[in-house]
Amino acid sequence: MVDPLSGSPAGSPELARLAAPHFVKLPAAPTDDAEWILAEEGFTLAREHELESLFAIGNGYAGSRGSLAEGSALSAPATFVAGVFDSEGSVPSLAPTADWTHLSATIDGHPLRLDQGRNLEHRRILDMRQGILWREWRHQDGAGRITLVRALRVASLADRHLLMQCVTITPENYSGRLSIEATLTGPVVQVTGGGTTIAMAVARRVTDPAGRCTPSTELVDGRQSLELQVGKTHRLDRIVALYTSRDTGEPHEAARKHVERAIEDVPGLIGEHRDAWHARWEASDLRIEGDPAAQRALRFAIYHLLSAANPQDDRVSIGARGLSGTAYKGHVFWDTDIFMLPFFILTYPEAARALVMYRYHTLAAARVKAAQLGYRGAFY
């Protein structure tokens, strides 16, 4: 594991090996500069909860933890929408919605899982430069079949209602039947107390080794079966549109229409997302000469700040853990104004304005809360 706050080596030879020639069948390739990369080699179950937060992706509207697609014994996958809280209980908490990232697979009935068979290689890479979470995994099952899986995951910075997942599967030494199960539990969620509806619509496209694509169809709960041929790669593109009743009166219909349009050009959408991150880094990057570990740690902090900001919505702010998990219940503290706001004022004025307007919109309620506790002023 490369800890962003440690001085440990970045493992650049491995990162260089993951350059474009190895990822040509995905719509993009990882950054090969170690100062832009956070990487985990292998798999340590005890660290999974922590790593899911470190590897989170987000765009200020929605954020998803960096969980394994097939899950693990300690996985806590979750996607959050900024500003949507569940008020059931004594303290409101950021409300998790359905896990759109879940994909499980079997090869001729044998599960493709980290905790079964033998893992020849496994790594996850947070590509901070492009805002992409990558994964590479070579797995050998009990029958000796070796399967290579490569994947990327994106919360679009160019279109904040879209979440994308692309996976390639290559059988290295066998031919057989692949069954993929994609589960999206509860695509429409009614949040207790606040009455907010969160709606997801999902579409998928499978590209075979000859470059032929299947029609776009919903894949919410069900299976996709493919006949694999040795050395030949299939690609699954899975895209999710996410809306709430805070955005529109018909969130499910809005999500359905959006995803039907979007599935037609996943590579183009990922290109637009990469361009949006490039623009943000042009305004935000700080360079440190002669200290790669410090450079990487600084970019890690900036990445998570940018992942949590949304200049298009001044009804929300940035919680203590952004959209990476449920710590602090997603609450917004004074840290936002003292530590985060100066960064956005300098690098992203539109986001800074949204954060200040959030305080303005909630000022009346903060004054009422202060009065209820016997104080003058505002209590946030």
mmCIF file of N, CA and C in Angstrom, residues 305-359:
data_model
loop_
_atom_site.group_PDB
_atom_site.id
_atom_site.type_symbol
_atom_site.label_atom_id
_atom_site.label_comp_id
_atom_site.label_asym_id
_atom_site.label_seq_id
_atom_site.Cartn_x
_atom_site.Cartn_y
_atom_site.Cartn_z
ATOM 1 N N LEU A 305 -10.680 17.294 -1.712
ATOM 2 C CA LEU A 305 -11.390 18.566 -1.651
ATOM 3 C C LEU A 305 -12.209 18.791 -2.922
ATOM 4 N N LEU A 306 -11.575 18.576 -4.070
ATOM 5 C CA LEU A 306 -12.282 18.776 -5.332
ATOM 6 C C LEU A 306 -13.413 17.774 -5.511
ATOM 7 N N SER A 307 -13.234 16.556 -5.001
ATOM 8 C CA SER A 307 -14.262 15.528 -5.123
ATOM 9 C C SER A 307 -15.511 15.854 -4.317
ATOM 10 N N ALA A 308 -15.373 16.737 -3.334
ATOM 11 C CA ALA A 308 -16.496 17.041 -2.436
ATOM 12 C C ALA A 308 -17.208 18.339 -2.778
ATOM 13 N N ALA A 309 -16.698 19.118 -3.725
ATOM 14 C CA ALA A 309 -17.251 20.449 -4.014
ATOM 15 C C ALA A 309 -18.209 20.413 -5.193
ATOM 16 N N ASN A 310 -19.284 21.180 -5.085
ATOM 17 C CA ASN A 310 -20.249 21.284 -6.176
ATOM 18 C C ASN A 310 -20.722 22.734 -6.298
ATOM 19 N N PRO A 311 -20.154 23.496 -7.214
ATOM 20 C CA PRO A 311 -20.549 24.908 -7.360
ATOM 21 C C PRO A 311 -21.958 25.078 -7.891
ATOM 22 N N GLN A 312 -22.564 23.987 -8.378
ATOM 23 C CA GLN A 312 -23.899 24.075 -8.960
ATOM 24 C C GLN A 312 -25.015 23.986 -7.922
ATOM 25 N N ASP A 313 -24.660 23.746 -6.656
ATOM 26 C CA ASP A 313 -25.688 23.573 -5.628
ATOM 27 C C ASP A 313 -25.271 24.287 -4.353
ATOM 28 N N ASP A 314 -25.902 25.423 -4.063
ATOM 29 C CA ASP A 314 -25.549 26.153 -2.842
ATOM 30 C C ASP A 314 -26.442 25.772 -1.662
ATOM 31 N N ARG A 315 -27.188 24.672 -1.799
ATOM 32 C CA ARG A 315 -27.972 24.151 -0.676
ATOM 33 C C ARG A 315 -27.167 23.159 0.165
ATOM 34 N N VAL A 316 -25.965 22.816 -0.297
ATOM 35 C CA VAL A 316 -25.161 21.806 0.396
ATOM 36 C C VAL A 316 -23.768 22.362 0.671
ATOM 37 N N SER A 317 -23.089 21.721 1.611
ATOM 38 C CA SER A 317 -21.710 22.082 1.920
ATOM 39 C C SER A 317 -20.887 20.798 1.989
ATOM 40 N N ILE A 318 -19.679 20.895 2.523
ATOM 41 C CA ILE A 318 -18.777 19.751 2.585
ATOM 42 C C ILE A 318 -18.701 19.251 4.016
ATOM 43 N N GLY A 319 -19.062 18.003 4.214
ATOM 44 C CA GLY A 319 -18.989 17.390 5.534
ATOM 45 C C GLY A 319 -17.559 17.071 5.923
ATOM 46 N N ALA A 320 -17.373 16.675 7.175
ATOM 47 C CA ALA A 320 -16.030 16.430 7.699
ATOM 48 C C ALA A 320 -15.303 15.326 6.957
ATOM 49 N N ARG A 321 -16.025 14.376 6.380
ATOM 50 C CA ARG A 321 -15.400 13.317 5.594
ATOM 51 C C ARG A 321 -15.854 13.354 4.135
ATOM 52 N N GLY A 322 -16.312 14.508 3.692
ATOM 53 C CA GLY A 322 -16.766 14.620 2.315
ATOM 54 C C GLY A 322 -17.887 13.642 2.047
ATOM 55 N N LEU A 323 -17.772 12.906 0.926
ATOM 56 C CA LEU A 323 -18.768 11.894 0.565
ATOM 57 C C LEU A 323 -18.127 10.514 0.538
ATOM 58 N N SER A 324 -17.140 10.295 1.422
ATOM 59 C CA SER A 324 -16.374 9.042 1.408
ATOM 60 C C SER A 324 -16.866 8.020 2.414
ATOM 61 N N GLY A 325 -17.781 8.401 3.306
ATOM 62 C CA GLY A 325 -18.241 7.464 4.321
ATOM 63 C C GLY A 325 -19.172 8.129 5.308
ATOM 64 N N THR A 326 -19.539 7.374 6.335
ATOM 65 C CA THR A 326 -20.543 7.861 7.290
ATOM 66 C C THR A 326 -19.929 8.474 8.546
ATOM 67 N N ALA A 327 -18.600 8.598 8.607
ATOM 68 C CA ALA A 327 -17.976 9.201 9.785
ATOM 69 C C ALA A 327 -18.517 10.604 10.006
ATOM 70 N N TYR A 328 -18.705 10.963 11.265
ATOM 71 C CA TYR A 328 -19.293 12.248 11.653
ATOM 72 C C TYR A 328 -20.715 12.410 11.118
ATOM 73 N N LYS A 329 -21.286 11.309 10.653
ATOM 74 C CA LYS A 329 -22.665 11.289 10.135
ATOM 75 C C LYS A 329 -22.878 12.254 8.966
ATOM 76 N N GLY A 330 -21.773 12.653 8.321
ATOM 77 C CA GLY A 330 -21.880 13.559 7.189
ATOM 78 C C GLY A 330 -22.098 15.003 7.554
ATOM 79 N N HIS A 331 -21.924 15.357 8.830
ATOM 80 C CA HIS A 331 -22.238 16.716 9.275
ATOM 81 C C HIS A 331 -21.185 17.727 8.825
ATOM 82 N N VAL A 332 -21.639 18.963 8.661
ATOM 83 C CA VAL A 332 -20.792 20.076 8.233
ATOM 84 C C VAL A 332 -20.366 20.855 9.475
ATOM 85 N N PHE A 333 -19.052 20.962 9.685
ATOM 86 C CA PHE A 333 -18.536 21.651 10.861
ATOM 87 C C PHE A 333 -17.843 22.957 10.452
ATOM 88 N N TRP A 334 -17.254 23.614 11.443
ATOM 89 C CA TRP A 334 -16.546 24.870 11.187
ATOM 90 C C TRP A 334 -15.304 24.660 10.324
ATOM 91 N N ASP A 335 -14.814 23.417 10.219
ATOM 92 C CA ASP A 335 -13.636 23.131 9.398
ATOM 93 C C ASP A 335 -13.812 23.631 7.964
ATOM 94 N N THR A 336 -15.056 23.522 7.470
ATOM 95 C CA THR A 336 -15.309 23.940 6.094
ATOM 96 C C THR A 336 -14.905 25.393 5.882
ATOM 97 N N ASP A 337 -15.291 26.256 6.781
ATOM 98 C CA ASP A 337 -15.034 27.686 6.619
ATOM 99 C C ASP A 337 -13.597 28.067 6.979
ATOM 100 N N ILE A 338 -13.033 27.407 7.991
ATOM 101 C CA ILE A 338 -11.691 27.774 8.457
ATOM 102 C C ILE A 338 -10.598 27.194 7.557
ATOM 103 N N PHE A 339 -10.727 25.895 7.202
ATOM 104 C CA PHE A 339 -9.652 25.221 6.478
ATOM 105 C C PHE A 339 -9.920 25.053 4.986
ATOM 106 N N MET A 340 -11.161 24.785 4.608
ATOM 107 C CA MET A 340 -11.446 24.478 3.208
ATOM 108 C C MET A 340 -11.750 25.704 2.367
ATOM 109 N N LEU A 341 -12.533 26.621 2.918
ATOM 110 C CA LEU A 341 -12.978 27.765 2.133
ATOM 111 C C LEU A 341 -11.819 28.574 1.546
ATOM 112 N N PRO A 342 -10.725 28.836 2.283
ATOM 113 C CA PRO A 342 -9.613 29.581 1.672
ATOM 114 C C PRO A 342 -9.063 28.919 0.412
ATOM 115 N N PHE A 343 -8.990 27.572 0.417
ATOM 116 C CA PHE A 343 -8.507 26.853 -0.774
ATOM 117 C C PHE A 343 -9.427 27.126 -1.962
ATOM 118 N N PHE A 344 -10.733 27.041 -1.744
ATOM 119 C CA PHE A 344 -11.662 27.234 -2.851
ATOM 120 C C PHE A 344 -11.714 28.693 -3.308
ATOM 121 N N ILE A 345 -11.539 29.636 -2.388
ATOM 122 C CA ILE A 345 -11.510 31.050 -2.780
ATOM 123 C C ILE A 345 -10.384 31.297 -3.780
ATOM 124 N N LEU A 346 -9.244 30.662 -3.546
ATOM 125 C CA LEU A 346 -8.078 30.858 -4.404
ATOM 126 C C LEU A 346 -8.158 30.079 -5.714
ATOM 127 N N THR A 347 -8.768 28.885 -5.688
ATOM 128 C CA THR A 347 -8.671 27.986 -6.838
ATOM 129 C C THR A 347 -9.990 27.730 -7.555
ATOM 130 N N TYR A 348 -11.113 27.934 -6.869
ATOM 131 C CA TYR A 348 -12.410 27.540 -7.424
ATOM 132 C C TYR A 348 -13.475 28.480 -6.857
ATOM 133 N N PRO A 349 -13.469 29.756 -7.264
ATOM 134 C CA PRO A 349 -14.363 30.749 -6.662
ATOM 135 C C PRO A 349 -15.839 30.380 -6.727
ATOM 136 N N GLU A 350 -16.250 29.683 -7.787
ATOM 137 C CA GLU A 350 -17.657 29.292 -7.904
ATOM 138 C C GLU A 350 -18.053 28.341 -6.772
ATOM 139 N N ALA A 351 -17.154 27.408 -6.435
ATOM 140 C CA ALA A 351 -17.417 26.497 -5.326
ATOM 141 C C ALA A 351 -17.401 27.241 -3.993
ATOM 142 N N ALA A 352 -16.477 28.195 -3.849
ATOM 143 C CA ALA A 352 -16.413 28.983 -2.620
ATOM 144 C C ALA A 352 -17.713 29.745 -2.406
ATOM 145 N N ARG A 353 -18.247 30.322 -3.467
ATOM 146 C CA ARG A 353 -19.506 31.060 -3.344
ATOM 147 C C ARG A 353 -20.635 30.135 -2.890
ATOM 148 N N ALA A 354 -20.691 28.924 -3.436
ATOM 149 C CA ALA A 354 -21.733 27.979 -3.041
ATOM 150 C C ALA A 354 -21.628 27.641 -1.559
ATOM 151 N N LEU A 355 -20.401 27.474 -1.052
ATOM 152 C CA LEU A 355 -20.213 27.150 0.361
ATOM 153 C C LEU A 355 -20.662 28.304 1.257
ATOM 154 N N VAL A 356 -20.364 29.538 0.848
ATOM 155 C CA VAL A 356 -20.803 30.698 1.636
ATOM 156 C C VAL A 356 -22.325 30.835 1.587
ATOM 157 N N MET A 357 -22.917 30.593 0.419
ATOM 158 C CA MET A 357 -24.375 30.686 0.294
ATOM 159 C C MET A 357 -25.081 29.619 1.127
ATOM 160 N N TYR A 358 -24.447 28.466 1.292
ATOM 161 C CA TYR A 358 -25.018 27.437 2.174
ATOM 162 C C TYR A 358 -25.181 27.992 3.584
ATOM 163 N N ARG A 359 -24.170 28.690 4.079
ATOM 164 C CA ARG A 359 -24.286 29.302 5.405
ATOM 165 C C ARG A 359 -25.399 30.355 5.427
#
